[in-house]
CSV table of C-alpha atoms and ligand atoms in Angstrom, one decimal:
chain,number,residue,atom,x,y,z
H,164,MET,CA,-5.5,63.1,-34.0
H,165,GLU,CA,-8.5,65.3,-32.5
H,166,ASN,CA,-7.4,68.4,-34.8
H,167,GLU,CA,-7.4,66.2,-38.3
H,168,LYS,CA,-10.4,66.7,-40.7
H,169,PHE,CA,-11.5,65.8,-44.1
H,170,ILE,CA,-11.7,68.1,-46.5
H,171,ILE,CA,-13.9,67.1,-49.8
H,172,GLN,CA,-14.7,68.0,-53.3
H,173,GLY,CA,-18.2,66.7,-54.2
H,174,LEU,CA,-19.9,65.8,-57.5
H,175,GLU,CA,-22.2,68.0,-57.5
H,176,GLY,CA,-24.9,64.6,-57.8
H,177,GLN,CA,-23.0,63.0,-60.7
H,178,ARG,CA,-22.4,59.2,-60.5
H,179,ALA,CA,-18.9,59.0,-61.5
H,180,PHE,CA,-16.7,56.5,-58.8
H,181,GLU,CA,-15.2,53.5,-60.5
H,182,GLY,CA,-12.8,50.4,-59.3
H,183,LYS,CA,-12.3,48.3,-56.6
H,184,ILE,CA,-13.2,49.0,-52.9
H,185,PRO,CA,-11.8,46.5,-50.1
H,186,VAL,CA,-13.7,45.8,-46.8
H,187,ARG,CA,-11.5,45.6,-44.2
H,188,GLY,CA,-12.3,43.1,-40.7
H,189,ALA,CA,-15.7,43.6,-38.8
H,190,LYS,CA,-14.9,46.5,-35.5
H,191,ASN,CA,-17.4,44.9,-34.3
H,192,ALA,CA,-16.4,41.0,-34.1
H,193,VAL,CA,-12.8,41.4,-33.2
H,194,LEU,CA,-13.4,43.5,-30.5
H,195,LYS,CA,-14.9,40.9,-28.8
H,196,THR,CA,-12.3,38.5,-29.8
H,197,PHE,CA,-9.7,40.6,-28.3
H,198,ALA,CA,-11.7,40.5,-25.1
H,199,ALA,CA,-12.2,36.8,-25.4
H,200,SER,CA,-7.9,36.5,-25.4
H,201,LEU,CA,-8.6,36.6,-21.2
H,202,LEU,CA,-10.9,33.4,-21.4
H,203,PHE,CA,-7.8,31.1,-23.1
H,204,GLY,CA,-5.1,29.3,-21.3
H,205,ASN,CA,-2.2,29.9,-24.4
H,206,GLU,CA,-1.3,32.6,-26.9
H,207,ILE,CA,-4.5,33.6,-29.2
H,208,ARG,CA,-4.1,34.5,-32.8
H,209,VAL,CA,-6.6,37.1,-34.9
H,210,ASP,CA,-6.3,37.9,-38.3
H,211,ASN,CA,-8.2,39.8,-41.0
H,212,VAL,CA,-7.6,42.6,-37.9
H,213,PRO,CA,-8.9,46.5,-39.0
H,214,PHE,CA,-5.9,49.1,-37.9
H,215,ILE,CA,-8.8,51.2,-36.7
H,216,GLN,CA,-8.8,53.3,-33.0
H,217,ASP,CA,-11.0,51.3,-31.4
H,218,ILE,CA,-9.2,48.4,-31.8
H,219,ALA,CA,-5.5,50.5,-30.2
H,220,ASN,CA,-8.0,51.4,-27.3
H,221,MET,CA,-9.1,47.8,-26.5
H,222,ASN,CA,-4.7,46.8,-26.5
H,223,GLU,CA,-4.4,49.2,-24.1
H,224,LEU,CA,-7.1,48.0,-21.9
H,225,LEU,CA,-5.6,44.8,-22.0
H,226,ARG,CA,-2.4,45.9,-21.4
H,227,HIS,CA,-3.4,47.1,-18.6
H,228,LEU,CA,-4.8,44.1,-17.2
H,229,GLY,CA,-1.5,42.4,-17.7
H,230,VAL,CA,-2.5,40.7,-21.2
H,231,GLY,CA,0.2,41.1,-23.9
H,232,VAL,CA,-0.8,41.6,-27.3
H,233,GLU,CA,1.5,41.7,-30.6
H,234,ARG,CA,0.9,42.6,-33.8
H,235,ILE,CA,3.0,40.1,-35.7
H,236,GLU,CA,2.0,40.8,-39.2
H,237,GLU,CA,-0.2,43.7,-41.1
H,238,LYS,CA,-3.7,42.2,-40.2
H,239,SER,CA,-2.7,39.5,-37.2
H,240,PHE,CA,-2.7,39.9,-33.6
H,241,VAL,CA,-1.1,37.7,-31.3
H,242,LEU,CA,-2.4,37.9,-27.5
H,243,ASN,CA,-1.4,36.3,-24.5
H,244,SER,CA,-3.6,36.2,-21.1
H,245,PRO,CA,-1.4,35.4,-17.9
H,246,ASP,CA,-2.3,33.3,-14.8
H,247,ALA,CA,-3.4,36.1,-12.9
H,248,ILE,CA,-5.0,39.4,-14.6
H,249,GLY,CA,-6.0,42.9,-13.5
H,250,THR,CA,-9.4,43.3,-12.3
H,251,ASP,CA,-9.7,47.0,-13.0
H,252,LEU,CA,-10.5,48.3,-15.8
H,253,CYS,CA,-8.3,52.2,-16.7
H,254,GLY,CA,-11.4,54.3,-16.6
H,255,ASP,CA,-10.6,57.4,-18.9
H,256,ILE,CA,-10.2,54.6,-22.2
H,257,ALA,CA,-13.0,52.5,-20.4
H,258,LYS,CA,-15.1,55.3,-20.8
H,259,SER,CA,-13.9,56.5,-24.6
H,260,PHE,CA,-15.3,53.2,-25.8
H,261,ARG,CA,-18.2,51.0,-25.6
H,262,SER,CA,-17.2,47.7,-26.2
H,263,SER,CA,-15.0,48.2,-23.1
H,264,ILE,CA,-18.0,46.2,-21.0
H,265,VAL,CA,-17.4,43.2,-22.9
H,266,LEU,CA,-14.0,42.6,-20.5
H,267,THR,CA,-16.3,42.4,-17.6
H,268,GLY,CA,-17.5,39.1,-18.2
H,269,PRO,CA,-14.0,36.9,-19.1
H,270,ILE,CA,-12.9,39.1,-15.8
H,271,LEU,CA,-15.3,38.6,-13.4
H,272,ALA,CA,-15.4,34.9,-14.8
H,273,ARG,CA,-11.9,34.3,-13.6
H,274,GLU,CA,-11.2,36.6,-10.9
H,275,GLY,CA,-14.6,36.9,-8.9
H,276,LYS,CA,-14.3,40.8,-9.1
H,277,VAL,CA,-14.6,43.5,-12.0
H,278,ILE,CA,-14.2,47.3,-11.5
H,279,PHE,CA,-15.3,49.1,-14.4
H,280,PRO,CA,-16.6,52.8,-15.1
H,281,HIS,CA,-20.1,53.5,-17.6
H,282,PRO,CA,-18.7,52.9,-20.8
H,283,GLY,CA,-18.7,55.7,-23.3
H,284,GLY,CA,-18.6,55.2,-27.3
H,285,CYS,CA,-21.5,57.1,-29.7
H,286,VAL,CA,-24.0,59.5,-28.1
H,287,ILE,CA,-26.9,57.7,-30.3
H,288,GLY,CA,-29.3,57.0,-26.8
H,289,GLU,CA,-29.5,56.4,-23.3
H,290,ARG,CA,-27.8,53.2,-23.3
H,291,PRO,CA,-27.6,51.4,-20.4
H,292,ILE,CA,-25.9,48.5,-19.1
H,293,ASP,CA,-28.8,46.9,-16.6
H,294,ILE,CA,-28.7,43.7,-18.6
H,295,PHE,CA,-25.6,43.2,-17.7
H,296,LEU,CA,-25.9,43.5,-14.2
H,297,GLU,CA,-29.1,41.9,-14.0
H,298,SER,CA,-27.8,38.8,-15.6
H,299,PHE,CA,-24.6,39.0,-13.6
H,300,LYS,CA,-26.5,39.2,-10.3
H,301,LYS,CA,-28.7,36.0,-11.6
H,302,MET,CA,-25.4,34.4,-11.9
H,303,GLY,CA,-24.5,35.0,-7.9
H,304,ALA,CA,-22.5,38.5,-8.0
H,305,ASP,CA,-23.0,41.2,-6.2
H,306,ILE,CA,-23.0,45.1,-7.9
H,307,ASP,CA,-21.8,47.9,-5.8
H,308,MET,CA,-21.2,51.7,-6.6
H,309,HIS,CA,-17.7,53.2,-5.8
H,310,ASP,CA,-16.7,56.6,-6.9
H,311,ARG,CA,-18.8,56.0,-10.0
H,312,GLN,CA,-17.5,52.9,-10.7
H,313,TYR,CA,-19.1,50.0,-10.7
H,314,VAL,CA,-17.9,47.3,-8.6
H,315,ILE,CA,-18.7,43.3,-9.4
H,316,SER,CA,-17.9,40.7,-7.2
H,317,ALA,CA,-19.0,37.3,-6.2
H,318,ASP,CA,-17.4,34.5,-3.8
H,319,LYS,CA,-18.8,31.9,-6.6
H,320,LEU,CA,-20.6,32.1,-9.4
H,321,ALA,CA,-23.4,29.4,-11.5
H,322,GLY,CA,-24.7,29.1,-14.3
H,323,ALA,CA,-28.3,30.5,-14.5
H,324,GLU,CA,-31.6,30.7,-16.9
H,325,ILE,CA,-31.8,34.6,-18.1
H,326,VAL,CA,-34.5,36.3,-20.0
H,327,PHE,CA,-32.7,39.6,-21.5
H,328,LYS,CA,-35.7,42.5,-22.0
H,329,ILE,CA,-33.9,43.7,-25.2
H,330,PRO,CA,-31.7,41.5,-27.7
H,331,SER,CA,-28.6,43.5,-26.7
H,332,VAL,CA,-25.6,42.4,-28.8
H,333,THR,CA,-22.9,43.6,-26.5
H,334,ALA,CA,-24.6,41.9,-23.8
H,335,THR,CA,-25.1,38.7,-25.6
H,336,GLU,CA,-21.6,38.5,-26.5
H,337,THR,CA,-20.2,39.2,-22.3
H,338,LEU,CA,-22.6,36.9,-21.1
H,339,MET,CA,-21.7,34.1,-23.4
H,340,MET,CA,-17.8,34.3,-22.4
H,341,THR,CA,-18.6,34.6,-19.0
H,342,ALA,CA,-20.9,31.9,-19.1
H,343,THR,CA,-18.0,29.8,-20.4
H,344,LEU,CA,-15.9,29.9,-17.5
H,345,VAL,CA,-19.4,29.4,-15.1
H,346,PRO,CA,-19.8,25.8,-14.2
H,347,GLY,CA,-23.4,24.7,-14.7
H,348,LYS,CA,-25.8,25.5,-17.3
H,349,THR,CA,-26.3,29.1,-18.6
H,350,ILE,CA,-29.4,29.6,-21.1
H,351,LEU,CA,-30.0,32.6,-21.9
H,352,HIS,CA,-33.3,33.8,-23.6
H,353,ASN,CA,-34.2,37.2,-26.6
H,354,VAL,CA,-30.3,37.1,-27.0
H,355,ALA,CA,-29.1,39.1,-30.4
H,356,CYS,CA,-28.7,36.7,-33.3
H,357,GLU,CA,-25.7,39.1,-35.0
H,358,PRO,CA,-23.2,37.5,-37.3
H,359,GLU,CA,-20.4,38.4,-35.1
H,360,ILE,CA,-22.0,36.3,-32.2
H,361,VAL,CA,-22.2,33.6,-34.3
H,362,ALA,CA,-18.6,33.7,-35.1
H,363,LEU,CA,-17.2,34.7,-31.1
H,364,ALA,CA,-19.3,31.5,-30.1
H,365,ASP,CA,-17.6,29.3,-32.9
H,366,PHE,CA,-14.2,30.2,-32.0
H,367,LEU,CA,-15.0,29.7,-28.3
H,368,ASN,CA,-16.1,26.2,-29.1
H,369,THR,CA,-13.2,25.9,-31.4
H,370,GLY,CA,-11.1,26.1,-27.7
H,371,GLY,CA,-13.1,23.9,-26.3
H,372,ALA,CA,-16.0,25.4,-24.9
H,373,ASP,CA,-20.0,24.3,-25.0
H,374,ILE,CA,-22.0,26.9,-26.7
H,375,SER,CA,-24.6,25.9,-28.8
H,376,GLY,CA,-27.6,27.9,-30.4
H,377,ALA,CA,-25.2,31.2,-31.0
H,378,GLY,CA,-27.3,32.5,-34.5
H,379,SER,CA,-30.7,32.1,-32.7
H,380,HIS,CA,-32.4,33.9,-29.8
H,381,THR,CA,-32.0,31.1,-27.3
H,382,ILE,CA,-28.2,30.5,-26.3
H,383,VAL,CA,-27.7,27.2,-24.6
H,384,ILE,CA,-23.8,27.1,-22.7
H,385,LYS,CA,-21.8,24.7,-20.2
H,386,GLY,CA,-19.3,26.3,-18.4
H,387,ARG,CA,-16.4,24.8,-17.9
H,388,ASP,CA,-14.2,25.5,-14.7
H,389,SER,CA,-10.4,26.1,-16.3
H,390,LEU,CA,-9.4,28.2,-19.3
H,391,LEU,CA,-9.9,26.9,-23.1
H,392,LYS,CA,-7.1,26.4,-25.0
H,393,SER,CA,-7.2,27.9,-28.5
H,394,LYS,CA,-6.4,25.5,-31.3
H,395,GLU,CA,-7.2,27.5,-34.3
H,396,PRO,CA,-6.0,31.2,-35.1
H,397,TYR,CA,-9.8,33.3,-35.2
H,398,GLN,CA,-10.5,35.1,-38.9
H,399,THR,CA,-12.3,38.2,-38.4
H,400,PRO,CA,-15.6,38.2,-41.0
H,401,PRO,CA,-16.1,40.9,-43.2
H,402,ASP,CA,-17.5,44.2,-41.6
H,403,ARG,CA,-21.0,43.8,-43.5
H,404,ILE,CA,-21.6,48.0,-41.6
H,405,GLU,CA,-18.4,49.2,-43.6
H,406,ALA,CA,-20.0,46.7,-46.7
H,407,GLY,CA,-23.4,48.2,-46.6
H,408,SER,CA,-21.9,51.9,-46.5
H,409,PHE,CA,-19.3,51.3,-49.4
H,410,ALA,CA,-22.6,49.9,-51.5
H,411,ILE,CA,-24.5,53.2,-50.9
H,412,LEU,CA,-21.6,55.3,-51.4
H,413,ALA,CA,-21.3,53.8,-55.0
H,414,ALA,CA,-25.4,53.8,-55.3
H,415,VAL,CA,-25.2,57.8,-55.1
H,416,CYS,CA,-21.9,58.5,-56.5
H,417,GLY,CA,-20.9,55.6,-58.9
H,418,LYS,CA,-21.1,54.6,-62.3
H,419,ASP,CA,-19.0,50.7,-61.7
H,420,ILE,CA,-18.1,50.0,-58.2
H,421,GLU,CA,-17.5,46.4,-56.7
H,422,ILE,CA,-17.2,46.1,-53.3
H,423,THR,CA,-14.6,43.0,-52.1
H,424,ASP,CA,-13.9,41.3,-49.4
H,425,CYS,CA,-17.4,41.2,-48.3
H,426,LYS,CA,-20.2,38.6,-47.5
H,427,PRO,CA,-23.3,39.9,-49.1
H,428,ASP,CA,-25.3,37.0,-47.5
H,429,HIS,CA,-24.5,39.1,-44.0
H,430,LEU,CA,-26.9,41.8,-45.4
H,431,ARG,CA,-29.3,40.0,-47.2
H,432,VAL,CA,-32.5,42.2,-45.8
H,433,PHE,CA,-30.3,45.7,-46.4
H,434,LEU,CA,-30.3,44.6,-50.1
H,435,ARG,CA,-33.8,43.6,-50.4
H,436,THR,CA,-34.0,47.0,-49.6
H,437,PHE,CA,-32.0,48.1,-52.1
H,438,ASP,CA,-33.7,46.2,-54.8
H,439,ASN,CA,-36.6,47.8,-53.7
H,440,ALA,CA,-35.3,50.9,-54.6
H,441,GLY,CA,-33.8,50.3,-58.3
H,442,VAL,CA,-30.6,49.9,-57.8
H,443,ASN,CA,-28.4,48.1,-60.1
H,444,PHE,CA,-26.5,45.4,-58.2
H,445,GLU,CA,-25.5,41.7,-58.5
H,446,THR,CA,-23.6,40.0,-55.5
H,447,THR,CA,-21.1,37.1,-55.5
H,448,GLU,CA,-20.7,34.9,-52.2
H,449,ASN,CA,-17.5,37.9,-51.5
H,450,SER,CA,-18.4,40.6,-53.3
H,451,ILE,CA,-21.4,43.4,-54.4
H,452,ARG,CA,-20.9,45.2,-57.8
H,453,ILE,CA,-23.0,47.9,-58.2
H,454,LYS,CA,-23.7,49.7,-61.5
H,455,MET,CA,-25.4,53.3,-62.4
H,456,SER,CA,-29.3,53.2,-61.6
H,457,PRO,CA,-31.3,54.8,-63.8
H,458,GLN,CA,-33.0,56.4,-61.0
H,459,LEU,CA,-33.4,55.8,-56.9
H,460,ASN,CA,-36.7,55.2,-55.8
H,461,ALA,CA,-37.5,56.4,-52.1
H,462,ILE,CA,-38.3,53.0,-50.1
H,463,ASN,CA,-39.3,52.6,-45.8
H,464,VAL,CA,-36.4,51.9,-43.7
H,465,LYS,CA,-37.3,50.5,-40.8
H,466,THR,CA,-34.1,49.4,-38.4
H,467,HIS,CA,-34.3,46.1,-36.7
H,468,GLU,CA,-31.7,43.7,-35.1
H,469,TYR,CA,-30.1,41.2,-37.4
H,470,PRO,CA,-31.2,39.6,-40.1
H,471,GLY,CA,-33.1,43.5,-40.1
H,472,ILE,CA,-32.0,47.1,-41.5
H,473,PRO,CA,-28.7,47.2,-39.5
H,474,THR,CA,-29.3,50.4,-36.8
H,475,ASP,CA,-25.7,51.4,-37.9
H,476,LEU,CA,-26.8,51.9,-41.6
H,477,GLN,CA,-29.7,54.3,-41.1
H,478,SER,CA,-27.4,57.2,-41.3
H,479,PRO,CA,-25.7,56.5,-44.5
H,480,LEU,CA,-29.2,55.3,-46.2
H,481,ALA,CA,-30.4,58.7,-45.2
H,482,VAL,CA,-28.2,60.2,-47.3
H,483,PHE,CA,-29.2,57.8,-50.2
H,484,LEU,CA,-33.2,58.7,-49.2
H,485,THR,CA,-31.9,62.3,-50.5
H,486,GLN,CA,-31.2,61.0,-54.1
H,487,ALA,CA,-34.1,58.9,-54.3
H,488,SER,CA,-36.9,60.4,-55.7
H,489,GLY,CA,-39.8,60.8,-53.7
H,490,ARG,CA,-41.1,60.4,-49.8
H,491,SER,CA,-39.2,58.0,-47.6
H,492,LEU,CA,-39.6,57.1,-43.9
H,493,ILE,CA,-36.7,56.2,-42.0
H,494,PHE,CA,-38.1,54.5,-38.4
H,495,GLU,CA,-35.1,54.1,-36.0
H,496,THR,CA,-36.7,51.1,-33.8
H,497,VAL,CA,-33.3,50.0,-31.8
H,498,PHE,CA,-31.8,53.5,-30.5
H,499,GLU,CA,-33.2,57.2,-28.8
H,500,SER,CA,-31.9,59.8,-30.0
H,501,ARG,CA,-30.3,58.3,-33.8
H,502,LEU,CA,-31.6,60.5,-35.9
H,503,ASP,CA,-30.2,63.9,-34.1
H,504,TYR,CA,-27.5,63.8,-37.2
H,505,LEU,CA,-30.5,65.3,-39.7
H,506,SER,CA,-30.5,68.8,-39.0
H,507,GLU,CA,-27.0,69.1,-39.9
H,508,LEU,CA,-27.9,66.7,-43.5
H,509,SER,CA,-30.7,69.2,-43.6
H,510,ARG,CA,-28.4,72.3,-43.8
H,511,MET,CA,-26.5,70.6,-46.6
H,512,GLY,CA,-29.9,70.7,-48.8
H,513,ALA,CA,-32.1,67.9,-47.6
H,514,ASP,CA,-35.4,67.9,-47.4
H,515,VAL,CA,-36.1,65.8,-43.4
H,516,MET,CA,-39.5,66.5,-41.5
H,517,ILE,CA,-38.1,64.9,-38.0
H,518,CYS,CA,-41.8,63.4,-36.5
H,519,ASP,CA,-40.0,62.4,-33.2
H,520,PRO,CA,-36.9,60.7,-31.8
H,521,HIS,CA,-37.7,57.8,-33.9
H,522,ARG,CA,-39.0,58.5,-37.6
H,523,ALA,CA,-38.2,61.3,-40.2
H,524,PHE,CA,-39.6,61.9,-43.7
H,525,ILE,CA,-36.8,62.6,-46.3
H,526,THR,CA,-38.2,63.9,-49.7
H,527,GLY,CA,-35.6,63.4,-52.8
H,528,VAL,CA,-34.2,63.9,-55.2
H,529,THR,CA,-32.5,67.1,-53.3
H,530,PRO,CA,-29.2,68.5,-54.5
H,531,LEU,CA,-26.6,68.9,-51.6
H,532,ARG,CA,-24.3,71.6,-51.0
H,533,GLY,CA,-20.9,71.5,-48.9
H,534,ARG,CA,-20.7,72.7,-46.0
H,535,GLU,CA,-18.5,72.7,-42.9
H,536,ILE,CA,-19.7,70.1,-40.4
H,537,GLU,CA,-18.5,68.2,-37.2
H,538,SER,CA,-18.6,64.2,-37.2
H,539,PRO,CA,-21.1,63.7,-34.2
H,540,ASP,CA,-20.7,60.1,-34.1
H,541,LEU,CA,-18.9,56.8,-36.2
H,542,ARG,CA,-21.3,55.8,-38.6
H,543,ALA,CA,-22.9,59.3,-39.2
H,544,GLY,CA,-19.6,60.7,-39.6
H,545,LEU,CA,-19.2,58.4,-42.6
H,546,ALA,CA,-22.7,59.3,-43.8
H,547,PHE,CA,-21.2,63.2,-43.9
H,548,ILE,CA,-18.5,62.1,-46.3
H,549,ILE,CA,-21.0,60.3,-48.6
H,550,ALA,CA,-23.2,63.4,-48.6
H,551,ALA,CA,-19.9,65.8,-49.3
H,552,LEU,CA,-19.2,63.8,-51.8
H,553,VAL,CA,-22.7,63.9,-53.7
H,554,ALA,CA,-23.0,67.6,-52.8
H,555,LYS,CA,-21.7,70.6,-54.7
H,556,GLY,CA,-18.9,72.2,-53.7
H,557,GLU,CA,-16.5,71.9,-51.1
H,558,SER,CA,-17.1,70.1,-47.1
H,559,ILE,CA,-15.1,70.3,-44.9
H,560,VAL,CA,-15.4,67.5,-42.2
H,561,HIS,CA,-14.6,68.1,-38.5
H,562,ASN,CA,-14.0,65.5,-36.0
H,563,ILE,CA,-12.5,62.5,-38.0
H,564,HIS,CA,-11.4,61.1,-35.2
H,565,ASN,CA,-14.8,59.5,-34.6
H,566,ILE,CA,-14.6,58.2,-38.2
H,567,ASP,CA,-10.9,56.5,-37.4
H,568,ARG,CA,-12.8,54.6,-34.6
H,569,GLY,CA,-13.9,52.3,-36.9
H,570,TYR,CA,-13.2,52.7,-40.8
H,571,GLU,CA,-9.0,52.3,-41.8
H,572,ASN,CA,-7.6,54.8,-43.3
H,573,ILE,CA,-10.9,55.9,-45.2
H,574,GLU,CA,-9.9,58.0,-47.0
H,575,GLU,CA,-7.0,55.9,-49.1
H,576,ARG,CA,-10.0,53.4,-50.2
H,577,LEU,CA,-12.3,56.3,-51.3
H,578,GLN,CA,-9.8,57.5,-53.1
H,579,MET,CA,-9.2,54.2,-54.9
H,580,VAL,CA,-12.6,54.8,-56.8
H,581,GLY,CA,-11.9,57.8,-57.4
H,582,ALA,CA,-13.0,60.6,-54.4
H,583,ASP,CA,-11.6,63.5,-53.9
H,584,ILE,CA,-10.9,63.7,-49.9
H,585,LYS,CA,-8.1,64.8,-48.5
H,586,ARG,CA,-7.0,64.5,-44.4
H,587,ILE,CA,-5.6,67.7,-42.8
I,172,LIG,C1,-24.0,47.1,-30.6
I,172,LIG,O1,-24.0,47.8,-29.0
I,172,LIG,C2,-22.8,47.6,-31.6
I,172,LIG,N1,-21.8,48.2,-31.0
I,172,LIG,C3,-23.6,48.8,-31.9
I,172,LIG,O2,-22.6,49.2,-33.2
I,172,LIG,C4,-24.9,48.8,-32.9
I,172,LIG,O3,-25.4,49.8,-33.3
I,172,LIG,C5,-25.6,48.0,-31.6
I,172,LIG,O4,-25.1,46.7,-31.3
I,172,LIG,C6,-26.9,47.4,-32.5
I,172,LIG,O5,-26.5,46.6,-33.2
I,172,LIG,C7,-21.0,47.2,-30.6
I,172,LIG,O6,-20.8,45.9,-31.0
I,172,LIG,C8,-19.9,47.5,-30.3
I,172,LIG,P1,-27.5,47.1,-28.1
I,172,LIG,P2,-24.6,47.6,-27.9
I,172,LIG,O7,-27.2,46.9,-26.4
I,172,LIG,O8,-24.6,46.1,-28.2
I,172,LIG,C9,-30.8,48.5,-25.2
I,172,LIG,C10,-21.0,50.9,-34.3
I,172,LIG,O9,-21.3,52.3,-34.8
I,172,LIG,N2,-29.8,48.0,-23.7
I,172,LIG,O10,-27.3,45.9,-28.8
I,172,LIG,O11,-24.1,48.6,-27.0
I,172,LIG,C11,-30.0,49.8,-25.9
I,172,LIG,O12,-30.4,51.1,-24.7
I,172,LIG,C12,-22.0,50.6,-32.6
I,172,LIG,O13,-20.1,50.3,-34.5
I,172,LIG,C13,-30.7,48.1,-22.7
I,172,LIG,O14,-32.0,48.6,-22.4
I,172,LIG,O15,-26.2,48.1,-28.2
I,172,LIG,C14,-30.7,49.8,-27.3
I,172,LIG,O16,-31.6,50.6,-27.4
I,172,LIG,C15,-22.6,52.1,-32.5
I,172,LIG,N3,-29.9,47.7,-21.6
I,172,LIG,C16,-30.7,48.2,-27.4
I,172,LIG,O17,-30.4,47.7,-26.3
I,172,LIG,C17,-28.9,47.0,-21.6
I,172,LIG,O18,-28.1,46.9,-20.7
I,172,LIG,C18,-30.0,47.4,-28.5
I,172,LIG,O19,-28.6,47.8,-27.9
I,172,LIG,C19,-27.8,47.1,-23.0
I,172,LIG,C20,-28.6,47.9,-23.9
């Protein structure tokens, strides 16, 4: 709810948390799979779905298009797309989260038309959609604008060779889904290779799509002229951003914490950086265990597309750097305005020097002070929770609907390792 907040008592820099903390299914995977239900001629089942606000928004949009969405078990949904679907994305909901954009490709491929507003989501940069629009055009669509809505239409779409100017994650997923139902061969160059893209391609292929190259920078899709048939349920992969954020929390607040139900292989470069920083950890195939480290050392963090350090871990890492000894550089290379939260962190006592919109120095170790803070976006919101848990005294985190967008019952899972956090 809009006016809920977290009240958090900090540890004053002690490392006291112990126990296990499980990771949920990946938000940024499951949202795209729900959108992919539009490509299927039968019911699809999606497992390991996190219970978060972005999923609720996606379900509302899908229902508005005519899709049957049913939660059959705690973490499982079935989705059933009818023979004819709507072409108009409901403006208010679509504007509230970025993933609404991924619906546009499947709708266009099926119905030859789609109308939608500019998608919303976290305010972390300009977030244009030119790659989507240019790619739809290359496939034969006309682009128009009416009443601040995009109107994309096509009598006939055809496979095309498309070069992305930037390896955009959602554009890769959207165009991969579009091309699945567009006759002919589509080759997408300079695409993103995040694990969630591979999971989506694998799922579409089990339903009869012909997609190769997902996980590399070139994807080839041979289009089909009818809908796919789902054969197996989709298993949502673990959320690597949640796992990485919990690992950061464990490093700065933990005595001995095991992060379970995750895939450390999806965090290789991040964990390599952790190693350089002196974090005491070990991994198995599906867990990360972090024990108290004698000292955390300054490191330089440069965000990058996968497999580099994810931009979504940049703000929790900044909190980590306040507790690491020496001067660290953060270099945000993916988004334009993703350092704004740092001014709030410095008000909590962090020694931060912002050099330009992409770079900042953080010098540690600094004690943090509890404060009243607004959660500016999903990832920085969790970073503030971690900062509040490190700090001395009480903090109040407002705007937690931003955090609920992506983390299921975050307070309950943090309480499991000993955190003093309450939702009011
Ligand atoms: C996805 O956003 C994620 N969101 C983001 O997670 C994540 O931070 C981001 O990828 C990078 O990993 C979802 O999957 C729903 P991009 P996306 O398009 O796809 C530029 C979270 O907290 N660009 O890969 O929107 C863009 O401005 C969110 O879960 C264009 O120029 O990111 C950015 O600089 C936040 N034109 C760069 O590409 C376009 O048409 C990469 O963004 C599209 C993007």
